[in-house]
PDB file of C-alpha atoms in Angstrom:
ATOM      1  CA  MET A 181     -72.786 -10.584-187.138  1.00 82.00           C
ATOM      2  CA  ASP A 182     -74.218 -14.177-187.320  1.00 86.00           C
ATOM      3  CA  ARG A 183     -71.649 -16.392-185.565  1.00 89.00           C
ATOM      4  CA  LYS A 184     -73.352 -19.426-187.009  1.00 91.00           C
ATOM      5  CA  THR A 185     -72.329 -18.497-190.495  1.00 92.00           C
ATOM      6  CA  TYR A 186     -69.024 -16.673-189.308  1.00 94.00           C
ATOM      7  CA  PRO A 187     -67.567 -18.665-186.372  1.00 96.00           C
ATOM      8  CA  ILE A 188     -65.204 -16.366-184.494  1.00 96.00           C
ATOM      9  CA  ASN A 189     -62.121 -18.612-184.811  1.00 96.00           C
ATOM     10  CA  GLN A 190     -62.515 -18.692-188.731  1.00 96.00           C
ATOM     11  CA  TYR A 191     -64.032 -15.364-189.486  1.00 96.00           C
ATOM     12  CA  PRO A 192     -63.065 -12.882-186.645  1.00 96.00           C
ATOM     13  CA  ASP A 193     -64.503  -9.961-188.692  1.00 95.00           C
ATOM     14  CA  GLY A 194     -67.174 -11.868-190.512  1.00 94.00           C
ATOM     15  CA  GLN A 195     -68.744 -10.216-193.422  1.00 94.00           C
ATOM     16  CA  TRP A 196     -66.763  -7.077-192.482  1.00 93.00           C
ATOM     17  CA  ASP A 197     -63.621  -8.623-193.157  1.00 96.00           C
ATOM     18  CA  TYR A 198     -62.974  -6.652-196.219  1.00 95.00           C
ATOM     19  CA  TYR A 199     -63.347  -3.517-193.972  1.00 94.00           C
ATOM     20  CA  ARG A 200     -60.549  -4.773-191.954  1.00 95.00           C
ATOM     21  CA  PHE A 201     -58.542  -5.524-195.088  1.00 96.00           C
ATOM     22  CA  TYR A 202     -59.143  -2.021-196.329  1.00 95.00           C
ATOM     23  CA  LEU A 203     -57.786  -0.563-193.157  1.00 94.00           C
ATOM     24  CA  THR A 204     -54.704  -2.562-193.190  1.00 95.00           C
ATOM     25  CA  HIS A 205     -53.920  -2.738-196.927  1.00 97.00           C
ATOM     26  CA  PHE A 206     -55.468   0.408-198.088  1.00 96.00           C
ATOM     27  CA  ASP A 207     -52.981   1.143-200.877  1.00 97.00           C
ATOM     28  CA  GLN A 208     -53.016  -2.477-202.231  1.00 97.00           C
ATOM     29  CA  THR A 209     -56.918  -2.202-202.395  1.00 97.00           C
ATOM     30  CA  VAL A 210     -56.960   0.801-204.144  1.00 97.00           C
ATOM     31  CA  THR A 211     -54.267  -0.325-206.700  1.00 97.00           C
ATOM     32  CA  ASP A 212     -56.122  -3.704-207.210  1.00 98.00           C
ATOM     33  CA  PHE A 213     -59.401  -1.880-208.014  1.00 97.00           C
ATOM     34  CA  ASP A 214     -57.672   0.820-210.414  1.00 97.00           C
ATOM     35  CA  ALA A 215     -55.867  -1.948-212.370  1.00 97.00           C
ATOM     36  CA  ASP A 216     -58.985  -2.463-214.364  1.00 97.00           C
ATOM     37  CA  VAL A 217     -61.710  -0.021-213.764  1.00 96.00           C
ATOM     38  CA  PRO A 218     -64.491  -1.454-215.935  1.00 96.00           C
ATOM     39  CA  ALA A 219     -63.757  -4.862-214.544  1.00 97.00           C
ATOM     40  CA  SER A 220     -63.708  -3.851-210.925  1.00 97.00           C
ATOM     41  CA  LEU A 221     -67.021  -1.962-211.207  1.00 97.00           C
ATOM     42  CA  SER A 222     -68.464  -5.020-213.048  1.00 97.00           C
ATOM     43  CA  VAL A 223     -67.409  -7.266-210.227  1.00 96.00           C
ATOM     44  CA  ILE A 224     -68.414  -5.087-207.522  1.00 95.00           C
ATOM     45  CA  TYR A 225     -72.020  -4.096-208.832  1.00 95.00           C
ATOM     46  CA  ARG A 226     -73.944  -7.377-209.116  1.00 95.00           C
ATOM     47  CA  CYS A 227     -77.395  -8.253-208.520  1.00 94.00           C
ATOM     48  CA  GLY A 228     -78.023 -10.070-205.082  1.00 93.00           C
ATOM     49  CA  ASP A 229     -78.822 -13.936-205.223  1.00 94.00           C
ATOM     50  CA  PRO A 230     -81.448 -15.317-202.733  1.00 94.00           C
ATOM     51  CA  LYS A 231     -79.039 -18.519-202.550  1.00 94.00           C
ATOM     52  CA  THR A 232     -76.544 -16.755-200.575  1.00 92.00           C
ATOM     53  CA  VAL A 233     -78.524 -16.135-197.662  1.00 92.00           C
ATOM     54  CA  GLY A 234     -77.015 -17.914-194.546  1.00 89.00           C
ATOM     55  CA  LYS A 235     -73.737 -18.912-196.610  1.00 94.00           C
ATOM     56  CA  VAL A 236     -70.332 -17.050-196.236  1.00 96.00           C
ATOM     57  CA  TYR A 237     -70.211 -13.884-198.189  1.00 94.00           C
ATOM     58  CA  PRO A 238     -67.205 -13.100-200.361  1.00 94.00           C
ATOM     59  CA  SER A 239     -66.679  -9.718-198.302  1.00 95.00           C
ATOM     60  CA  ALA A 240     -65.519 -12.256-195.489  1.00 96.00           C
ATOM     61  CA  LEU A 241     -62.609 -13.686-197.644  1.00 96.00           C
ATOM     62  CA  ALA A 242     -60.690 -10.537-198.473  1.00 96.00           C
ATOM     63  CA  THR A 243     -57.950 -11.347-195.925  1.00 96.00           C
ATOM     64  CA  ARG A 244     -57.537 -14.772-196.635  1.00 96.00           C
ATOM     65  CA  ASN A 245     -57.625 -14.256-200.213  1.00 97.00           C
ATOM     66  CA  GLY A 246     -54.981 -11.393-200.081  1.00 96.00           C
ATOM     67  CA  GLY A 247     -57.666  -8.786-201.454  1.00 96.00           C
ATOM     68  CA  TRP A 248     -60.838  -8.883-203.367  1.00 95.00           C
ATOM     69  CA  PHE A 249     -59.083 -10.251-206.388  1.00 96.00           C
ATOM     70  CA  GLY A 250     -56.446 -12.628-204.861  1.00 96.00           C
ATOM     71  CA  ALA A 251     -53.070 -12.955-206.228  1.00 96.00           C
ATOM     72  CA  ALA A 252     -54.328 -11.633-209.772  1.00 97.00           C
ATOM     73  CA  HIS A 253     -54.494  -8.000-207.831  1.00 97.00           C
ATOM     74  CA  ARG A 254     -57.090  -7.315-210.470  1.00 97.00           C
ATOM     75  CA  ALA A 255     -60.637  -7.833-211.144  1.00 97.00           C
ATOM     76  CA  PRO A 256     -61.586 -10.851-213.606  1.00 97.00           C
ATOM     77  CA  SER A 257     -63.033  -9.483-216.806  1.00 95.00           C
ATOM     78  CA  MET A 258     -66.803  -9.488-216.953  1.00 93.00           C
ATOM     79  CA  ALA A 259     -69.679  -7.615-218.501  1.00 94.00           C
ATOM     80  CA  ALA A 260     -71.398  -5.151-216.527  1.00 95.00           C
ATOM     81  CA  ASP A 261     -74.909  -6.437-215.028  1.00 95.00           C
ATOM     82  CA  PRO A 262     -77.471  -5.236-217.472  1.00 93.00           C
ATOM     83  CA  ALA A 263     -80.023  -5.595-214.810  1.00 92.00           C
ATOM     84  CA  LEU A 264     -78.337  -2.771-212.790  1.00 94.00           C
ATOM     85  CA  TRP A 265     -76.613  -0.575-215.203  1.00 92.00           C
ATOM     86  CA  PRO A 266     -77.945   0.494-218.922  1.00 94.00           C
ATOM     87  CA  ALA A 267     -75.151   0.731-220.903  1.00 94.00           C
ATOM     88  CA  ASP A 268     -74.996   4.419-220.965  1.00 96.00           C
ATOM     89  CA  ASP A 269     -75.126   4.707-217.272  1.00 95.00           C
ATOM     90  CA  PHE A 270     -72.519   1.965-216.895  1.00 96.00           C
ATOM     91  CA  TYR A 271     -70.456   4.066-219.392  1.00 96.00           C
ATOM     92  CA  ALA A 272     -70.937   7.382-217.348  1.00 96.00           C
ATOM     93  CA  LEU A 273     -69.865   5.412-214.045  1.00 96.00           C
ATOM     94  CA  MET A 274     -66.863   3.904-215.428  1.00 95.00           C
ATOM     95  CA  GLU A 275     -65.795   7.236-217.004  1.00 96.00           C
ATOM     96  CA  ALA A 276     -66.174   9.152-213.401  1.00 96.00           C
ATOM     97  CA  PHE A 277     -64.119   6.127-211.702  1.00 95.00           C
ATOM     98  CA  ARG A 278     -61.465   6.809-214.425  1.00 93.00           C
ATOM     99  CA  VAL A 279     -61.118  10.108-213.510  1.00 95.00           C
ATOM    100  CA  THR A 280     -60.978   9.793-209.757  1.00 95.00           C
ATOM    101  CA  GLY A 281     -59.998   6.031-209.221  1.00 96.00           C
ATOM    102  CA  PHE A 282     -61.087   4.190-206.321  1.00 96.00           C
ATOM    103  CA  ARG A 283     -59.304   6.074-203.660  1.00 96.00           C
ATOM    104  CA  PRO A 284     -61.654   8.755-202.807  1.00 95.00           C
ATOM    105  CA  GLY A 285     -64.691   6.035-202.338  1.00 92.00           C
ATOM    106  CA  ASN A 286     -62.783   3.688-200.507  1.00 94.00           C
ATOM    107  CA  SER A 287     -61.379   6.495-198.284  1.00 94.00           C
ATOM    108  CA  TRP A 288     -64.727   6.408-196.232  1.00 90.00           C
ATOM    109  CA  TYR A 289     -63.254   3.356-194.824  1.00 91.00           C
ATOM    110  CA  LEU A 290     -60.476   5.118-193.205  1.00 93.00           C
ATOM    111  CA  ASN A 291     -62.852   7.814-191.381  1.00 92.00           C
ATOM    112  CA  ASP A 292     -63.935   5.879-188.354  1.00 91.00           C
ATOM    113  CA  ALA A 293     -62.228   8.375-185.934  1.00 93.00           C
ATOM    114  CA  ALA A 294     -64.045  11.084-187.417  1.00 93.00           C
ATOM    115  CA  ASN A 295     -67.368   9.468-187.465  1.00 88.00           C
ATOM    116  CA  VAL A 296     -67.188   8.206-184.047  1.00 89.00           C
ATOM    117  CA  ALA A 297     -66.170  11.751-182.715  1.00 93.00           C
ATOM    118  CA  TYR A 298     -69.070  13.453-184.628  1.00 90.00           C
ATOM    119  CA  ALA A 299     -71.380  10.597-183.101  1.00 86.00           C
ATOM    120  CA  ARG A 300     -70.354  11.273-179.663  1.00 89.00           C
ATOM    121  CA  SER A 301     -70.731  15.028-180.015  1.00 94.00           C
ATOM    122  CA  ALA A 302     -74.343  14.796-181.632  1.00 91.00           C
ATOM    123  CA  ALA A 303     -77.446  16.132-179.821  1.00 92.00           C
ATOM    124  CA  ASP A 304     -79.405  13.925-177.895  1.00 92.00           C
ATOM    125  CA  GLY A 305     -76.866  11.284-178.015  1.00 88.00           C
ATOM    126  CA  GLY A 306     -77.381  10.877-181.803  1.00 89.00           C
ATOM    127  CA  ARG A 307     -80.964   9.921-181.195  1.00 92.00           C
ATOM    128  CA  LEU A 308     -83.162  11.044-183.989  1.00 94.00           C
ATOM    129  CA  GLN A 309     -86.726  11.959-183.403  1.00 94.00           C
ATOM    130  CA  GLN A 310     -87.939  12.435-186.857  1.00 96.00           C
ATOM    131  CA  PRO A 311     -89.381   9.625-188.807  1.00 97.00           C
ATOM    132  CA  VAL A 312     -86.953   7.330-190.403  1.00 97.00           C
ATOM    133  CA  LEU A 313     -87.246   4.616-193.011  1.00 98.00           C
ATOM    134  CA  PHE A 314     -84.645   1.845-193.584  1.00 97.00           C
ATOM    135  CA  VAL A 315     -85.162  -0.382-196.653  1.00 97.00           C
ATOM    136  CA  ASN A 316     -83.509  -3.684-196.070  1.00 95.00           C
ATOM    137  CA  GLY A 317     -82.334  -5.974-198.637  1.00 96.00           C
ATOM    138  CA  ASP A 318     -83.493  -9.513-197.965  1.00 95.00           C
ATOM    139  CA  PHE A 319     -80.381 -11.035-199.211  1.00 93.00           C
ATOM    140  CA  ASP A 320     -77.690  -8.241-198.741  1.00 94.00           C
ATOM    141  CA  GLY A 321     -74.737 -10.280-197.478  1.00 92.00           C
ATOM    142  CA  ILE A 322     -73.151  -7.116-195.794  1.00 91.00           C
ATOM    143  CA  CYS A 323     -76.003  -5.247-194.077  1.00 90.00           C
ATOM    144  CA  ASP A 324     -79.183  -7.233-193.675  1.00 88.00           C
ATOM    145  CA  ILE A 325     -80.779  -6.259-190.559  1.00 90.00           C
ATOM    146  CA  THR A 326     -83.323  -8.929-190.541  1.00 87.00           C
ATOM    147  CA  ARG A 327     -81.239 -11.834-189.490  1.00 83.00           C
ATOM    148  CA  THR A 328     -78.643 -10.489-187.167  1.00 83.00           C
ATOM    149  CA  HIS A 329     -78.521  -7.932-184.605  1.00 87.00           C
ATOM    150  CA  LEU A 330     -76.688  -5.538-186.992  1.00 88.00           C
ATOM    151  CA  GLY A 331     -79.789  -3.153-186.876  1.00 92.00           C
ATOM    152  CA  ASP A 332     -79.984  -2.974-183.149  1.00 93.00           C
ATOM    153  CA  PRO A 333     -78.003   0.356-182.600  1.00 92.00           C
ATOM    154  CA  MET A 334     -80.134   1.839-185.288  1.00 93.00           C
ATOM    155  CA  ARG A 335     -83.376   0.777-183.604  1.00 94.00           C
ATOM    156  CA  LYS A 336     -81.995   2.344-180.433  1.00 93.00           C
ATOM    157  CA  ALA A 337     -81.135   5.596-182.212  1.00 93.00           C
ATOM    158  CA  CYS A 338     -84.316   6.116-184.185  1.00 95.00           C
ATOM    159  CA  VAL A 339     -87.136   6.657-182.184  1.00 94.00           C
ATOM    160  CA  ASN A 340     -89.479   6.551-185.061  1.00 96.00           C
ATOM    161  CA  LEU A 341     -88.030   4.014-187.234  1.00 97.00           C
ATOM    162  CA  THR A 342     -89.888   1.966-189.725  1.00 97.00           C
ATOM    163  CA  VAL A 343     -87.949  -1.004-191.419  1.00 96.00           C
ATOM    164  CA  SER A 344     -89.238  -2.622-194.729  1.00 96.00           C
ATOM    165  CA  SER A 345     -87.596  -5.109-196.871  1.00 96.00           C
ATOM    166  CA  LEU A 346     -87.135  -5.734-200.632  1.00 97.00           C
ATOM    167  CA  ALA A 347     -86.016  -8.840-202.512  1.00 96.00           C
ATOM    168  CA  SER A 348     -82.470  -7.506-203.185  1.00 96.00           C
ATOM    169  CA  GLY A 349     -78.791  -7.718-202.440  1.00 95.00           C
ATOM    170  CA  HIS A 350     -76.288  -5.031-201.363  1.00 94.00           C
ATOM    171  CA  TRP A 351     -77.175  -2.742-204.238  1.00 95.00           C
ATOM    172  CA  LEU A 352     -80.873  -2.269-203.518  1.00 96.00           C
ATOM    173  CA  PRO A 353     -81.373   1.210-205.106  1.00 95.00           C
ATOM    174  CA  LEU A 354     -79.990  -0.002-208.317  1.00 95.00           C
ATOM    175  CA  GLU A 355     -81.777  -3.709-208.094  1.00 96.00           C
ATOM    176  CA  ARG A 356     -85.226  -2.433-207.114  1.00 96.00           C
ATOM    177  CA  LYS A 357     -85.464   1.021-208.581  1.00 95.00           C
ATOM    178  CA  ALA A 358     -89.166   1.165-209.108  1.00 96.00           C
ATOM    179  CA  GLU A 359     -89.898  -0.984-205.816  1.00 97.00           C
ATOM    180  CA  LEU A 360     -87.860   1.403-203.696  1.00 97.00           C
ATOM    181  CA  VAL A 361     -89.536   4.317-204.826  1.00 97.00           C
ATOM    182  CA  HIS A 362     -93.067   2.858-204.184  1.00 97.00           C
ATOM    183  CA  SER A 363     -91.788   1.718-200.658  1.00 97.00           C
ATOM    184  CA  ILE A 364     -90.578   5.442-200.056  1.00 98.00           C
ATOM    185  CA  ARG A 365     -93.671   6.938-201.379  1.00 98.00           C
ATOM    186  CA  ALA A 366     -96.036   4.603-199.423  1.00 97.00           C
ATOM    187  CA  TRP A 367     -94.130   5.222-196.118  1.00 98.00           C
ATOM    188  CA  LEU A 368     -94.198   8.923-196.968  1.00 98.00           C
ATOM    189  CA  ARG A 369     -98.029   8.759-197.272  1.00 97.00           C
ATOM    190  CA  ALA A 370     -98.256   6.588-193.978  1.00 96.00           C
ATOM    191  CA  LYS A 371     -96.391   9.182-192.094  1.00 96.00           C
ATOM    192  CA  ASN A 372     -98.374  12.235-193.568  1.00 96.00           C
ATOM    193  CA  LEU A 373     -95.111  13.717-194.847  1.00 93.00           C
TER     194      LEU A 373
END
């Protein structure tokens, strides 16, 4: 993480603080998200904003605030972002989460031991020989690999890596649908795949 933006004494886990909060307060996290499914999805899925680059991202404040939604323990009511979700698509997403809740999706954050064990047993130390494309979101406050060393392990593990970027936040496939398809197609052509 960028320690200029996230000084270790104030933000020991940087933009990954929310991850630590999930590990230490998992049931509360799920309960808070499940309290209002449409509002939670509307808050989670927002277009990125280039003005956030170099600023503390909200994910770094989960522990300090007592969860994503603080003392309210529920998402504030807001409309779904129409740039990401046509109404019918958002309705389908909302109905799916009403069936499963947020526990299954958030359980991924509890899977570190299995992920590490799998990585350690991977052939060739986990190095990938095949061509790999990573499309970076220019203002993704969590996973931007162009302004930090966050992508270094991927660069070491992927022998034939191509990195491209789009003007997007964290939800790049939703924010830049057509541009992402174009990037993938151009990469496939360039690699003769």
